[in-house]
Short mmCIF file of C-alpha atoms in Angstrom, two decimals:
data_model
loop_
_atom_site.label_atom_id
_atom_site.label_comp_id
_atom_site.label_asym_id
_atom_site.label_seq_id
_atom_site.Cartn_x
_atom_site.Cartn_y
_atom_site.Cartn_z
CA UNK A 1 -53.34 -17.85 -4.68
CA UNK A 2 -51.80 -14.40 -3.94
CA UNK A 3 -48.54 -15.14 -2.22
CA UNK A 4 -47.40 -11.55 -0.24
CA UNK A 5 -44.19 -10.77 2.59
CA UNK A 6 -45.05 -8.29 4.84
CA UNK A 7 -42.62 -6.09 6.50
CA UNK A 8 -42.77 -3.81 9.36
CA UNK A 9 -40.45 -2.17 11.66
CA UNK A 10 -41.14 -0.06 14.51
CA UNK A 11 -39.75 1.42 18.12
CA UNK A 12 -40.69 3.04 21.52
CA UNK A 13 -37.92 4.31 23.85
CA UNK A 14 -36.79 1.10 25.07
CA UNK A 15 -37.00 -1.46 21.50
CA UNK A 16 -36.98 -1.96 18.08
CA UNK A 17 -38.75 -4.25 16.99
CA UNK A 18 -39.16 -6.17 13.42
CA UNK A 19 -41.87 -8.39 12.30
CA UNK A 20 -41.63 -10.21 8.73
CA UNK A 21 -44.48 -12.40 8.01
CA UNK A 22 -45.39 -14.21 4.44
CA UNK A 23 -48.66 -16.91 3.53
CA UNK A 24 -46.26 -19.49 2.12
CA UNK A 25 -46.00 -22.91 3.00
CA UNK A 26 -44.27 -22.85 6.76
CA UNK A 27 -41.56 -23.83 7.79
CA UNK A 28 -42.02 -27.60 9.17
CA UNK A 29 -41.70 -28.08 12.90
CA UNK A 30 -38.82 -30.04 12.93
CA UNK A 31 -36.83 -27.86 11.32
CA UNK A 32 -38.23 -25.31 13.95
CA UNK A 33 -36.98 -27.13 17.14
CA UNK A 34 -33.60 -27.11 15.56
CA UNK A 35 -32.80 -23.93 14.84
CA UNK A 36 -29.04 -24.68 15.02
CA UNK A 37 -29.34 -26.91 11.63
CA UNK A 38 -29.15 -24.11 8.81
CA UNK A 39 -27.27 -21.08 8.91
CA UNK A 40 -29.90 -18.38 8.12
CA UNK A 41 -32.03 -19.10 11.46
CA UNK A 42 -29.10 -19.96 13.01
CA UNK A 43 -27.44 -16.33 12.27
CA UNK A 44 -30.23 -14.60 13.25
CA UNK A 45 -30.72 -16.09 16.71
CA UNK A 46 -27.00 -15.14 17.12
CA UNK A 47 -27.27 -11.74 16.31
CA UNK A 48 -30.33 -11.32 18.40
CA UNK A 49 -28.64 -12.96 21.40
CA UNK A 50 -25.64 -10.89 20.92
CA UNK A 51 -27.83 -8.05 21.27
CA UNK A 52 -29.72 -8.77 24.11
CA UNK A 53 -32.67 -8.95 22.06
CA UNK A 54 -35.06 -12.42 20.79
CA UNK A 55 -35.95 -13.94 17.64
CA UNK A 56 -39.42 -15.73 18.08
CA UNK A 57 -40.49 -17.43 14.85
CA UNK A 58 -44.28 -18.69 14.56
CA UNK A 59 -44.78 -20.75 11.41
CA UNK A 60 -47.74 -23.12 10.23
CA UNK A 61 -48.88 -24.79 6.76
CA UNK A 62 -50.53 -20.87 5.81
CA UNK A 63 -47.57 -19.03 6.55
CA UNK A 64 -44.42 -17.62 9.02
CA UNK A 65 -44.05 -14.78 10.89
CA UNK A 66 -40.61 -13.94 12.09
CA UNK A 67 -40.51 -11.16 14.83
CA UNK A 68 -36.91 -9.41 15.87
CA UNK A 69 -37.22 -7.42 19.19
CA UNK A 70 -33.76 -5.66 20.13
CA UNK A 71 -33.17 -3.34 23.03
CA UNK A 72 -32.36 0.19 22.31
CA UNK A 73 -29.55 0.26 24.68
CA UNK A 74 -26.91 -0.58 22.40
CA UNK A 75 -27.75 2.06 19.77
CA UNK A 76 -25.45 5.40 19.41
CA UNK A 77 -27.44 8.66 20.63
CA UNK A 78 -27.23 11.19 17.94
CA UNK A 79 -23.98 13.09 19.20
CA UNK A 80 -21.87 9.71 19.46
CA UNK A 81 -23.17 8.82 15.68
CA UNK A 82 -20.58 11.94 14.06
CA UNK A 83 -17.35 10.25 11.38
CA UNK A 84 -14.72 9.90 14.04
CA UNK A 85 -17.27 7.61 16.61
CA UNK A 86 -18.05 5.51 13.77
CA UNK A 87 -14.74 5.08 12.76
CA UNK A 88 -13.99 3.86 15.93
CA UNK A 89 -17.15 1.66 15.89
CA UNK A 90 -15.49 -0.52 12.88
CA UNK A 91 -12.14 -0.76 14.63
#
């Protein structure tokens, strides 16, 4: 068997949106319904939350697909993004 991750990322005006999606073995339900037990899910719902955005994970015995949708709205436009705003960005 040919085991593959596929990535793609993509936006419109309003979202970004990331999908990652492999054919390994799943991730097993109950580990699903309890997203809080590991860190790495765990993280990523966090971040996702914290940007008013969802983390919807679909997983069976022939593979996962993980799909990131965040709103746009908390992006720089392109004359905020200079040095000093990013600078201030980190403070």
């Amino acid at each position: 068997m040919n085991f593959f991750t596929r990535c793609s990322a993509w936006r419109n005006k309003l979202r970004s949106t990331l999908r990652i999606a492999d054919n390994g073995r799943g991730i097993p339900a109950e580990r699903l319904s309890h997203v809080g037990s590991g860190l790495g899910l765990r993280n990523m719902q966090e971040r996702a939350e914290q940007l008013d955005g969802t983390l919807r994970i679909l997983s069976s015995k022939t593979g996962t697909v993980i799909v990131a949708e965040m709103p746009l709205t908390h992006m720089l436009t392109p004359q905020e993004d200079g040095p000093e705003t990013r600078r201030k960005a980190r403070a």
